[in-house]
C-alpha positions as a printed NumPy array, in Angstrom:
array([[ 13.574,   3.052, -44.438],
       [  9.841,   3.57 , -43.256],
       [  9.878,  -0.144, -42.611],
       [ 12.816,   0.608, -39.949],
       [ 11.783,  -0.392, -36.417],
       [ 13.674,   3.054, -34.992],
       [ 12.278,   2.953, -31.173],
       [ 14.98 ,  -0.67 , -30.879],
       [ 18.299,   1.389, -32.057],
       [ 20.253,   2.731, -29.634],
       [ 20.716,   6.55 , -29.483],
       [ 24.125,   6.155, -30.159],
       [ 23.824,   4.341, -33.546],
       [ 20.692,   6.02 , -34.349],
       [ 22.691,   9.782, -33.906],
       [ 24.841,   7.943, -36.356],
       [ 22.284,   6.644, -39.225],
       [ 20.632,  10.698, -39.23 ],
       [ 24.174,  11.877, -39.548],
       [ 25.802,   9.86 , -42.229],
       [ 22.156,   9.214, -44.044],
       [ 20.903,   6.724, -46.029],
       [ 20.592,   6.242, -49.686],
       [ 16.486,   6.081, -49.447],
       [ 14.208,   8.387, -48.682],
       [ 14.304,  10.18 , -44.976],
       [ 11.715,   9.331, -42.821],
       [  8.571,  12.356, -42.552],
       [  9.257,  15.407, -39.665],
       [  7.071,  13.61 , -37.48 ],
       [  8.806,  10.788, -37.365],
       [ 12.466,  12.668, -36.64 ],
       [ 10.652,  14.799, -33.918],
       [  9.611,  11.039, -32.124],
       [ 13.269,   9.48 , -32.479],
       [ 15.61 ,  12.474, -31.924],
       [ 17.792,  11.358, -29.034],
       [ 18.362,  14.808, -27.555],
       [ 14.699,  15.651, -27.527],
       [ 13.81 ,  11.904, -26.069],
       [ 16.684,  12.201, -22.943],
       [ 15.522,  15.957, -22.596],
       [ 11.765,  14.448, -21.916],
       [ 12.614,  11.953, -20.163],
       [ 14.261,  14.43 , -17.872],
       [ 11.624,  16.372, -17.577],
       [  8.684,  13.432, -16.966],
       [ 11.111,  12.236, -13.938],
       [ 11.092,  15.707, -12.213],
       [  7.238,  15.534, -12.542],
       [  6.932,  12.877, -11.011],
       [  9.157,  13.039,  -8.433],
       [  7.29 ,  16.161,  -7.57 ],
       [  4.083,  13.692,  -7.523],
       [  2.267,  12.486,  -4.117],
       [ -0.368,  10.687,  -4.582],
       [ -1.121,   8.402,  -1.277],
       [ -2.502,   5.576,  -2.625],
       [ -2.317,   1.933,  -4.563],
       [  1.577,   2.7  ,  -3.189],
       [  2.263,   5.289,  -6.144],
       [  3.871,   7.592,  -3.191],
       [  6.685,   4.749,  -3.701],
       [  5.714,   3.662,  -7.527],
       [  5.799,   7.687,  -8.901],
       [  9.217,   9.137,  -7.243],
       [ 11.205,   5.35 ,  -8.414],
       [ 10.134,   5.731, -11.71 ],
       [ 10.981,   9.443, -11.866],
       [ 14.362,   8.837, -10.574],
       [ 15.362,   6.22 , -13.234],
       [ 13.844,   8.789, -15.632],
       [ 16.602,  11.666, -13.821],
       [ 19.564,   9.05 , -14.504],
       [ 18.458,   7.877, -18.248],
       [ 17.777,  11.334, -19.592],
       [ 20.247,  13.667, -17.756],
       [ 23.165,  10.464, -17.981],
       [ 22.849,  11.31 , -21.993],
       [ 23.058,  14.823, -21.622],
       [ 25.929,  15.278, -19.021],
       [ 28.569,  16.26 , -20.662],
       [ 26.683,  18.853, -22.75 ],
       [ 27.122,  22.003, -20.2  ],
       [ 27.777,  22.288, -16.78 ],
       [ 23.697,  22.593, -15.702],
       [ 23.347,  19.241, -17.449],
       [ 26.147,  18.336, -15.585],
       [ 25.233,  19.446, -12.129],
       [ 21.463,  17.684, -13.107],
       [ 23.363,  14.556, -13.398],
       [ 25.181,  14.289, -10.09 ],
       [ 22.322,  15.446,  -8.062],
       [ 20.043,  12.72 ,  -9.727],
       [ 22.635,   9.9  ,  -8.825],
       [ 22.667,  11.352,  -5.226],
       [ 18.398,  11.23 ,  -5.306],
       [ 19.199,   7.835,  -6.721],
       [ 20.72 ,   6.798,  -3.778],
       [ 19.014,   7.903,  -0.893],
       [ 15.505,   6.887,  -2.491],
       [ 16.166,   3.296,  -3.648],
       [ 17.957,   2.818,  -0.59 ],
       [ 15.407,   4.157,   1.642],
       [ 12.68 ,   2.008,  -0.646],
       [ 14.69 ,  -1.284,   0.248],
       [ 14.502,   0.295,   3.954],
       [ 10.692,   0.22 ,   4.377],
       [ 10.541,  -3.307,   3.941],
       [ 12.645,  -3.659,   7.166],
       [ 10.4  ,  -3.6  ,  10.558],
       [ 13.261,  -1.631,  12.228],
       [ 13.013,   1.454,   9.547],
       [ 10.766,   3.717,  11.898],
       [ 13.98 ,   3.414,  14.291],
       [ 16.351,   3.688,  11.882],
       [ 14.176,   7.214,  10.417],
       [ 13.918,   8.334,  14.055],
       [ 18.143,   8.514,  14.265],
       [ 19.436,  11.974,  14.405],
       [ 21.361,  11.167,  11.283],
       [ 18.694,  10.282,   9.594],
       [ 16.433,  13.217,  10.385],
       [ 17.261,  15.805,   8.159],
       [ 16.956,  13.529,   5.039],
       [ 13.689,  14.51 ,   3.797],
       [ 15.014,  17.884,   3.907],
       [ 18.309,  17.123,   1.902],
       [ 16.227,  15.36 ,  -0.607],
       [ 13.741,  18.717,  -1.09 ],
       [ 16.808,  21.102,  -1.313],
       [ 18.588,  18.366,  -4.019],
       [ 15.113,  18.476,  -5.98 ],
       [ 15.355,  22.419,  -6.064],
       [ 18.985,  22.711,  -7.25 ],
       [ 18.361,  20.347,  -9.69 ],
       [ 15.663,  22.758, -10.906],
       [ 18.451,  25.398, -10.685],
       [ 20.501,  23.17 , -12.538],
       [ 18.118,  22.584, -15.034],
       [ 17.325,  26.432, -15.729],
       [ 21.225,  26.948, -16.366],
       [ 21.075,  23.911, -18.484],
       [ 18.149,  25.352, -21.1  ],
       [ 19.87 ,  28.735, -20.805],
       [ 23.293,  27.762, -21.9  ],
       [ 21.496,  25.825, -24.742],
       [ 19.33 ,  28.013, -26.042],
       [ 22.533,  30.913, -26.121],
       [ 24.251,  28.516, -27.877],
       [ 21.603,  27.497, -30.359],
       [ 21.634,  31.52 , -30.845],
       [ 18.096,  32.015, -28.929],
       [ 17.179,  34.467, -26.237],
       [ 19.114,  32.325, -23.044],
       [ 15.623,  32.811, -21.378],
       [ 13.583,  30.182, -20.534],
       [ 10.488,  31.13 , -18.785],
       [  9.187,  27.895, -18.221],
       [ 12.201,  26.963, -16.033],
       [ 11.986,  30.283, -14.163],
       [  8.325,  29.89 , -13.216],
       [  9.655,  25.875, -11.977],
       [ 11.752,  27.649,  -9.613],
       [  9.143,  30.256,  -8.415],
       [  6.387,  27.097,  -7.935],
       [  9.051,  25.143,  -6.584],
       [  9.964,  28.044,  -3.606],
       [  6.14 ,  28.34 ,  -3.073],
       [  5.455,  24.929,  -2.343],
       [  8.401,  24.91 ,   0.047],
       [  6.786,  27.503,   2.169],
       [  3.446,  26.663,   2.012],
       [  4.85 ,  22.877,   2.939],
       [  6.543,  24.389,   6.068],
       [  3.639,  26.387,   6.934],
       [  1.069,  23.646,   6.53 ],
       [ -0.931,  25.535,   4.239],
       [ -4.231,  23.797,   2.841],
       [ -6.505,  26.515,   1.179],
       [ -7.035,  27.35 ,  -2.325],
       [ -3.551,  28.244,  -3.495],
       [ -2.931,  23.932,  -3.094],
       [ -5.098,  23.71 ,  -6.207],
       [ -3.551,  26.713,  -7.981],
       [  0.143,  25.531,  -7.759],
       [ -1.546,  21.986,  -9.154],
       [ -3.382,  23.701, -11.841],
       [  0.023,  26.038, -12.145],
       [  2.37 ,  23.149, -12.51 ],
       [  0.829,  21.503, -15.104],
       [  0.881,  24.353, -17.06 ],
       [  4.392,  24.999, -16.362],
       [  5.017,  21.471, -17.447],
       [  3.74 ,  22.001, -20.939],
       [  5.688,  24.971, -21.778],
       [  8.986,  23.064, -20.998],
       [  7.744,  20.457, -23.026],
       [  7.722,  22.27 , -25.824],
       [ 11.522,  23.93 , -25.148],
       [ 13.369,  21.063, -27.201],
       [ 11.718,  21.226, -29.914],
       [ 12.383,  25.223, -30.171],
       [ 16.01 ,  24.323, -29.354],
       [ 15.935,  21.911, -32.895],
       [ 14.226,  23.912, -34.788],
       [ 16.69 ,  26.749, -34.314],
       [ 19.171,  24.04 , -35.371],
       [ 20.877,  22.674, -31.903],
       [ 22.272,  19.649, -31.77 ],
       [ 24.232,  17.72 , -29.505],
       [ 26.37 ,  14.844, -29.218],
       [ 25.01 ,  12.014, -26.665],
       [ 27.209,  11.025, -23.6  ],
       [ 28.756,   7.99 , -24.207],
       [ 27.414,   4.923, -22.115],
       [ 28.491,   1.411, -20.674],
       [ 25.006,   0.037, -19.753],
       [ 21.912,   0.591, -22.341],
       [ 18.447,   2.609, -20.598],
       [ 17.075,  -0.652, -19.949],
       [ 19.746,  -2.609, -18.577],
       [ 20.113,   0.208, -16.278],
       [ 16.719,   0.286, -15.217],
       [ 16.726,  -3.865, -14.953],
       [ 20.032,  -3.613, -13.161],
       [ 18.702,  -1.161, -10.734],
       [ 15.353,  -3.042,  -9.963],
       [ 16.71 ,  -5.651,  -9.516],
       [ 18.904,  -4.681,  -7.083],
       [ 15.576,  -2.786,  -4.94 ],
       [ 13.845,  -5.987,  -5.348],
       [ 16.345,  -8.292,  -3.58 ],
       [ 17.09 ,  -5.717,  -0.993],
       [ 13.419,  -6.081,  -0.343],
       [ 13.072,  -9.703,  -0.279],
       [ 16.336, -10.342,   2.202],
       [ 14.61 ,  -7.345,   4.203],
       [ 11.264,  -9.708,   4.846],
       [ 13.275, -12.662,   5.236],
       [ 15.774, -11.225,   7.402],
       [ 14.811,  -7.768,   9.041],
       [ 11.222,  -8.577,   9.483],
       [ 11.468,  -9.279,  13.807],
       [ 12.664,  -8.756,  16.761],
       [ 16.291, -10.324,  17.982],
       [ 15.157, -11.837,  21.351],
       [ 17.615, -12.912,  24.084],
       [ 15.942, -16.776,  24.433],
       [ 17.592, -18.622,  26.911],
       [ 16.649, -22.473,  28.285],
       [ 14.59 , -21.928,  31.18 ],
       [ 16.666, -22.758,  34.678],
       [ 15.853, -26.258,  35.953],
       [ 13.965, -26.499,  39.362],
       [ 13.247, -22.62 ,  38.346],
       [ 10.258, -22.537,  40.97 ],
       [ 11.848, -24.949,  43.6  ],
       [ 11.173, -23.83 ,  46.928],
       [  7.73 , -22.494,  45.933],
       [  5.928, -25.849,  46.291],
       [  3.531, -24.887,  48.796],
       [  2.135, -21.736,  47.043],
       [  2.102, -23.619,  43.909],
       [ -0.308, -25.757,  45.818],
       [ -2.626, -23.123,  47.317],
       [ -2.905, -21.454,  43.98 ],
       [ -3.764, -24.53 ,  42.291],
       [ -6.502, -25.446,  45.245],
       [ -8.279, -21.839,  44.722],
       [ -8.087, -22.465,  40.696],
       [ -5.317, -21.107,  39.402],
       [ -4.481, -22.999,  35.832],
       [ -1.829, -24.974,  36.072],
       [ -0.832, -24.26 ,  32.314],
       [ -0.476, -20.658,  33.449],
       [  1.398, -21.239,  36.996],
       [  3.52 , -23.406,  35.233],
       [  4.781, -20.16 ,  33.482],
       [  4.932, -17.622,  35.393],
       [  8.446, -16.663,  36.977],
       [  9.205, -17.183,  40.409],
       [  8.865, -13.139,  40.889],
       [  5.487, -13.724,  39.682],
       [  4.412, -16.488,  41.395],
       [  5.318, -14.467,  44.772],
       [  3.514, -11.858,  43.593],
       [ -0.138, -13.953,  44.18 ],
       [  1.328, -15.191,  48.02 ],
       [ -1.953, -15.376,  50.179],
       [ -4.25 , -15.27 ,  47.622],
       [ -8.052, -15.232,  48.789],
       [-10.128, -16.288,  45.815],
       [ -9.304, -16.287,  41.949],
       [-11.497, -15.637,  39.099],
       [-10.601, -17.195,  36.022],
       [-11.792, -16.315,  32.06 ],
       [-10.749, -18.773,  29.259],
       [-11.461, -18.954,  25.594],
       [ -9.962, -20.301,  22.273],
       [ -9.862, -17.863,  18.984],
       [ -9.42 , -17.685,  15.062],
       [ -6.364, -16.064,  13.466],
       [ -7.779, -17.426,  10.432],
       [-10.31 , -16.739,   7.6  ],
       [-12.758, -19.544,   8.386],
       [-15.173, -20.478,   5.909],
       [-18.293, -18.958,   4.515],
       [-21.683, -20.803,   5.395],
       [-24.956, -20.3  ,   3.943],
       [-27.944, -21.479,   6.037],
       [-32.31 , -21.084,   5.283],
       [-33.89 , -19.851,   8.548],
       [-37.451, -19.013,   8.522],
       [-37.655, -18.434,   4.869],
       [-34.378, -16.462,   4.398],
       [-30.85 , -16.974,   3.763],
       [-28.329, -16.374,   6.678],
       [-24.506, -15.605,   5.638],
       [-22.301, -16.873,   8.63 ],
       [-18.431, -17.444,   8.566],
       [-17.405, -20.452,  11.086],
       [-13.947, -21.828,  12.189],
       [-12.813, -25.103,  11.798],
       [ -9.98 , -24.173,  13.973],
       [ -9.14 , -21.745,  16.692],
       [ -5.462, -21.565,  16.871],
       [ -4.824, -19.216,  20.25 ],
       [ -6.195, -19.802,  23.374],
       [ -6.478, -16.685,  26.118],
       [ -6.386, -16.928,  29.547],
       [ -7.504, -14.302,  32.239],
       [ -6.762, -14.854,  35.938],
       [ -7.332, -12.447,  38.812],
       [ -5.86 , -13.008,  42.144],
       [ -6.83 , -10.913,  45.15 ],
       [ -4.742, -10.606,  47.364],
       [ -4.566,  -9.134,  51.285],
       [ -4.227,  -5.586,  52.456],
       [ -5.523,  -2.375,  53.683],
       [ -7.242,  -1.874,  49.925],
       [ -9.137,  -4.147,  47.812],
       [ -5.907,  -5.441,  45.703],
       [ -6.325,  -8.025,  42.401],
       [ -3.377,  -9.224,  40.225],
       [ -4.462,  -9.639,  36.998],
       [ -2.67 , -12.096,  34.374],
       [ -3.415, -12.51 ,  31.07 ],
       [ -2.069, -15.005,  29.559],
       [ -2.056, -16.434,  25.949],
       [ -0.899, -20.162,  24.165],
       [ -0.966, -20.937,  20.16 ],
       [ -2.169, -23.991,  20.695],
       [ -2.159, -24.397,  16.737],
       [  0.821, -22.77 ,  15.01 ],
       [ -0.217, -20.291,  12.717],
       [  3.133, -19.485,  11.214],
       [  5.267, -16.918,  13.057],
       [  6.271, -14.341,  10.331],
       [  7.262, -11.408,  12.131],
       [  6.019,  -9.735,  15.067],
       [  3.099,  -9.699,  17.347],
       [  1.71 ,  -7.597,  20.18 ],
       [ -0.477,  -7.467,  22.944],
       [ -2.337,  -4.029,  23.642],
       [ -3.826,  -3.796,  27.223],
       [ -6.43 ,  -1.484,  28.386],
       [ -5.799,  -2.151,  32.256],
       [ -9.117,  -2.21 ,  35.039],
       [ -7.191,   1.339,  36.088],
       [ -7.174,   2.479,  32.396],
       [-11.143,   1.854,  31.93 ],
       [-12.556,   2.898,  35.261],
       [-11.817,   5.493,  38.097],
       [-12.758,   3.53 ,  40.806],
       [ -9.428,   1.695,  40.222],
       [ -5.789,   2.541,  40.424],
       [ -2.537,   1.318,  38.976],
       [ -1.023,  -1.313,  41.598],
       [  2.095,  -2.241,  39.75 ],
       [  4.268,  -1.976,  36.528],
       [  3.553,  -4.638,  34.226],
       [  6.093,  -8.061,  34.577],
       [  6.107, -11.231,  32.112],
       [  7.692, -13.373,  29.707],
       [  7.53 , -15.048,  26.368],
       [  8.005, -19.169,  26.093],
       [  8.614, -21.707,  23.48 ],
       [  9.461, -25.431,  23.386],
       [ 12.152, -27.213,  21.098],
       [ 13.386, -30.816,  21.009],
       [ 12.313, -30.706,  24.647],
       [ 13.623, -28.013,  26.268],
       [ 11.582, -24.773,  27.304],
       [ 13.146, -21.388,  26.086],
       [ 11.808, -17.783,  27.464],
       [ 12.642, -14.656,  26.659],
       [ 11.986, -10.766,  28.279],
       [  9.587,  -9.485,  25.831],
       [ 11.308,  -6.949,  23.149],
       [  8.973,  -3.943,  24.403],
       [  6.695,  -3.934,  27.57 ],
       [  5.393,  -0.84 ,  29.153],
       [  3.067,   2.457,  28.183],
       [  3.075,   4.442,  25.119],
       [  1.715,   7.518,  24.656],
       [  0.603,   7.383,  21.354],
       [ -1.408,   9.361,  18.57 ],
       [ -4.112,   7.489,  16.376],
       [ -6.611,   8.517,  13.91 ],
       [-10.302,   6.542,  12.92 ],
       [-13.284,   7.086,  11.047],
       [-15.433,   6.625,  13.305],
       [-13.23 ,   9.245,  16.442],
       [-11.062,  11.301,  14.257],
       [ -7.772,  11.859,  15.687],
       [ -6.935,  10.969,  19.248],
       [ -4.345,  10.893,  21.861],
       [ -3.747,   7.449,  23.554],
       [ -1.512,   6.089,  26.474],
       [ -1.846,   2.275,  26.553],
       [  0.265,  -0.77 ,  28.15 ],
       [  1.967,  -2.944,  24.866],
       [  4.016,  -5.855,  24.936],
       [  5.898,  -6.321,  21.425],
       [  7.978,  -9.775,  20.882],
       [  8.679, -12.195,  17.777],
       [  8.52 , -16.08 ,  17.83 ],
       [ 11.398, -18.112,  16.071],
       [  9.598, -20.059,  12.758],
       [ 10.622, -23.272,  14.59 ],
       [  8.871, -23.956,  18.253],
       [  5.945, -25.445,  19.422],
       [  3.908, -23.928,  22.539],
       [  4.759, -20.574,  21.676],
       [  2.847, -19.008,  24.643],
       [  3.38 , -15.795,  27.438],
       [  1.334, -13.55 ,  29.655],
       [  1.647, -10.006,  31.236],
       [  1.032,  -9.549,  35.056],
       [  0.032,  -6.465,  36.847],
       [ -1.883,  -5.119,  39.977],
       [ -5.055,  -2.766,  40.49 ],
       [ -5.835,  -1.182,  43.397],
       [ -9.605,  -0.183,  44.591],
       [-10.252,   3.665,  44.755],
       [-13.945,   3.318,  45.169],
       [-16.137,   0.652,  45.99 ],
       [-19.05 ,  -0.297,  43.038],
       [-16.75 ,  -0.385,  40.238],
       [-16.583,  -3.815,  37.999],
       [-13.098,  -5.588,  37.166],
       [-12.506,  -4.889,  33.326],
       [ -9.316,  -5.89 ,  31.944],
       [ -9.019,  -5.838,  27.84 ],
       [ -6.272,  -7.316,  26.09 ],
       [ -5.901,  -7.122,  21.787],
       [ -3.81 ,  -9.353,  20.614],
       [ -2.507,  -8.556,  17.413],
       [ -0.699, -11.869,  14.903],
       [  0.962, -10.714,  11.619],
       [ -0.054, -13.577,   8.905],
       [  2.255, -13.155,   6.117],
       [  6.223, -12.85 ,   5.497],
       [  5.169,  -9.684,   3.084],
       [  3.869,  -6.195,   3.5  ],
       [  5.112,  -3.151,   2.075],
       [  6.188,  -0.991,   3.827],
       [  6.73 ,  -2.911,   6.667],
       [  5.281,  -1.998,   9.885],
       [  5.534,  -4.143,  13.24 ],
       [  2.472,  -5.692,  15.118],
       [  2.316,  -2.825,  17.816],
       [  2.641,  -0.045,  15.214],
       [ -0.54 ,  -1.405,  13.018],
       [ -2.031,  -1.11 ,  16.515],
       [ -0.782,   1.632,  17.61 ],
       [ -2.657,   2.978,  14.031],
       [ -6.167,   1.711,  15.093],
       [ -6.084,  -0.795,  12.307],
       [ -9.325,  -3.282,  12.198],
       [ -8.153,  -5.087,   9.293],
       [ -8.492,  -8.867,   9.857],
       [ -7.75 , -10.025,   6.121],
       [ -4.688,  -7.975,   5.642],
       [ -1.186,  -8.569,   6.806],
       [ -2.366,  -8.83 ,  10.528],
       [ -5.323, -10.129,  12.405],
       [ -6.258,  -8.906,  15.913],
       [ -8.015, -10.551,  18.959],
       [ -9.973,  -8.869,  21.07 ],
       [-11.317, -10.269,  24.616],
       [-11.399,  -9.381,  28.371],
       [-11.483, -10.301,  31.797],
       [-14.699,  -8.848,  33.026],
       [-16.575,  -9.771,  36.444],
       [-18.128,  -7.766,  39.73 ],
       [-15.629,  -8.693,  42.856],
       [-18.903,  -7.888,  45.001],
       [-20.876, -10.409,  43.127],
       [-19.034, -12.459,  40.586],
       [-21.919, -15.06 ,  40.082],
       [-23.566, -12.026,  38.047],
       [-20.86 , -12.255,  35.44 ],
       [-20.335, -16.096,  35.259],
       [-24.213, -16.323,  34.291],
       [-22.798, -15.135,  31.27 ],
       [-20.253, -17.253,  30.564],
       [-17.187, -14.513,  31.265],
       [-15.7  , -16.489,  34.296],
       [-15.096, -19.175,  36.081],
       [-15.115, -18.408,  39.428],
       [-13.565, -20.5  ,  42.351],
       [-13.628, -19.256,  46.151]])
């Protein structure tokens, strides 16, 4: 019987084979303490409520820890259930933990879960998953107690007790933000907790308890197969599916600038691209009527990795990385216009005038001429559009989200700040070509002296998966740098001196026609 591979029987038919025996030897104590099936559910119990007390925030065990734990709830308390009622109660309260985490795992892969989280309904889950983790405790303490009164021990179970203390302690010191030494004394405390309810099964045994295992329909592992594999397809139809925006595309009207002939042909006399006037809606196009000179920036970009080149100058060896390709061209124009004030409109404009693959989202984050400097004032609320071609027609769209955030990030380099920027969020269909748009807006001068300085970041998400999912704005909107992850960002500007913008074209920022 030593030659018995015990860890493959089922605890069913191995609760069977120690009860009716077998004509050979039985196998050493050590051996029965490893196999017994009430001491293996009862620790497997117990190694899911540790780690679903676990946060670690990195390598994505803050996900990894709390699943595993919560298959380890419904394979250890599932066998115990029916044992006493604090079993009982243990069991219910992991299949309702069951639910709201794998659900809410399948969730983060969507781009839409920050809204979904920021619904009233959905508010107070955190909170109905900490008070389900601390009756389970409870439930847990009447379990061992009921137990050990009926193995004929002291019901007592000090281990459990001190689980409920830590467990009220960290609740408070979670609502207070506390983050002094008593963090690391609850971490040194609950480890030491954990080991003395380690050791309560085997006191229950040795006093001679023994119990008869729930019957089940589904084996431990085809539950936990059954159960992943449900979290992974949730998660792969939530990138294929839930990872954009819905736009409202619509063909663009025919003759949709008719009428406007004449400005059309100032514009495009002063210097205005045509690529760009060709987009802009007739509101827009208004907008630049009696335009007195237009300054215009224009440069193509990388989205992707280039390649690494190695080149001997002077003796040493110079690491460069160069682009075969640049796959999204942006366009600056400023217009000033006539009035009482010094008055630009400033468009930026963009084109993918390679197709990168449109997986998701993207975003534009502006820091305005009235954001960066005081001697200019906001003009205008931002206008503009989104466009894409297919089997010859042109389709546009109102982007998803334009307008000013207010916003909190955090940096190595500044720490934690407060923002307030100007973003433009929007998705591309997979199928398009010409995917292009632009954001208009006016500035105002407050003070003469002060340079023209209009930034736009463009971020591009490169990839179908990321986990969880976040949308092009929000990896912004987090100060992200990354350029090899999940999204890449481009970074330019519309820079020249209205008083002199010869001093600025020197350097190859504009083009400038008068």
């Amino acid at each position: 019987m030593n030659d018995w591979n015990f860890q493959n029987l089922s605890d069913q038919e191995l609760e069977s084979l120690m009860q009716a025996g077998a004509s050979s030897l039985p196998p050493d104590d050590n051996l029965v303490e490893e196999i017994t099936p009430w001491r293996r559910a009862m620790k497997r119990a117990l190694l899911g409520i540790a780690l679903n007390l676990v946060t670690l925030n990195f390598w994505g065990l803050n996900y990894l820890f709390p699943a595993i734990g919560t298959l380890l709830l419904l394979i250890g308390f599932r066998a115990l259930r029916r044992e006493n009622r604090g079993f009982a109660l243990c069991w219910y309260l992991a299949l309702v933990q069951a639910t709201i985490r794998y659900a809410c795992l399948i969730l983060n892969a969507s781009v839409w879960q920050e809204e979904l989280y920021r619904l009233p309904w959905m508010q107070p889950l955190p909170y109905v998953l900490t008070l389900v983790s601390f009756v389970q405790v409870l439930g847990l303490r009447t379990g061992f107690r009921a137990a050990r009164q009926k193995a004929g021990l002291d019901p007592a179970a000090p281990g459990t007790t001190a689980l409920v203390v830590w467990y009220l302690i960290m609740c408070i010191a979670a609502l207070v933000n506390y983050t002094g030494i008593l963090g690391w004394i609850l971490i040194i405390a609950y480890f030491i907790i954990l080991r003395t309810l380690w050791k309560l099964p085997r006191q229950l045994e040795e006093a001679g308890y023994a119990i008869e295992l729930a019957p089940v329909r589904i084996s431990d592992f085809g539950l936990g197969a059954w159960i992943s594999a449900v979290v992974v397809v949730g998660i792969a139809c939530c990138c294929l599916f839930a990872s954009g925006y819905d736009m409202d595309w619509a063909p663009v009207p025919e003759g949709e600038q008719t009428g406007l002939e004449e400005l059309r042909e100032e514009l495009l006399e002063l210097g205005f691209p045509e690529a760009v006037l060709n987009d802009l809606t007739p509101e827009d196009l208004t907008a630049c009527k009696g335009a007195l000179r237009i300054v215009v920036e224009q440069d193509d970009y990388a989205v992707n990795e280039g390649r690494s080149v190695i080149r001997e100058e002077n003796g040493y060896r110079v690491h460069t990385r160069e682009y075969d390709v640049n796959e999204l061209r942006i366009t600056g124009v400023a217009v000033e216009l006539p009035g009482d004030r010094e008055r630009w409109r400033i468009i930026h404009h963009f084109e993918w005038v390679v197709d990168p693959g449109f997986h998701g989202t993207e975003s534009m984050q502006f820091w305005p001429t009235y954001h960066l400097a005081e001697g200019w004032s906001k003009g205008s609320e931002a206008t503009g559009r989104v466009l894409h071609d297919r089997d010859g027609v042109t389709y546009t769209a109102p982007y998803h989200y334009l307008g000013e955030q207010s916003y909190q990030s955090t940096s190595m380099f500044w720490g934690t700040q407060q923002n307030h920027d100007l973003f433009a969020a929007f998705s591309f269909p997979s199928k398009g070509q010409r995917q292009r748009g632009y954001v208009a807006y006016d500035t105002l001068e407050n003070e003469e002296g002060y340079i023209i300085d209009s930034w736009i970041n463009y971020t591009h998400q490169n990839r179908w998966f990321q986990y969880p999912a976040q949308t092009a704005m929000e990896n912004r909107m987090r100060g992200s740098w990354n350029l090899s992850g999940a999204f890449s960002l481009v970074q330019t500007a519309i820079q020249f001196n209205p008083n002199d913008p010869a001093d600025f074209s020197d350097y190859g920022y504009t083009t400038v026609t008068e």
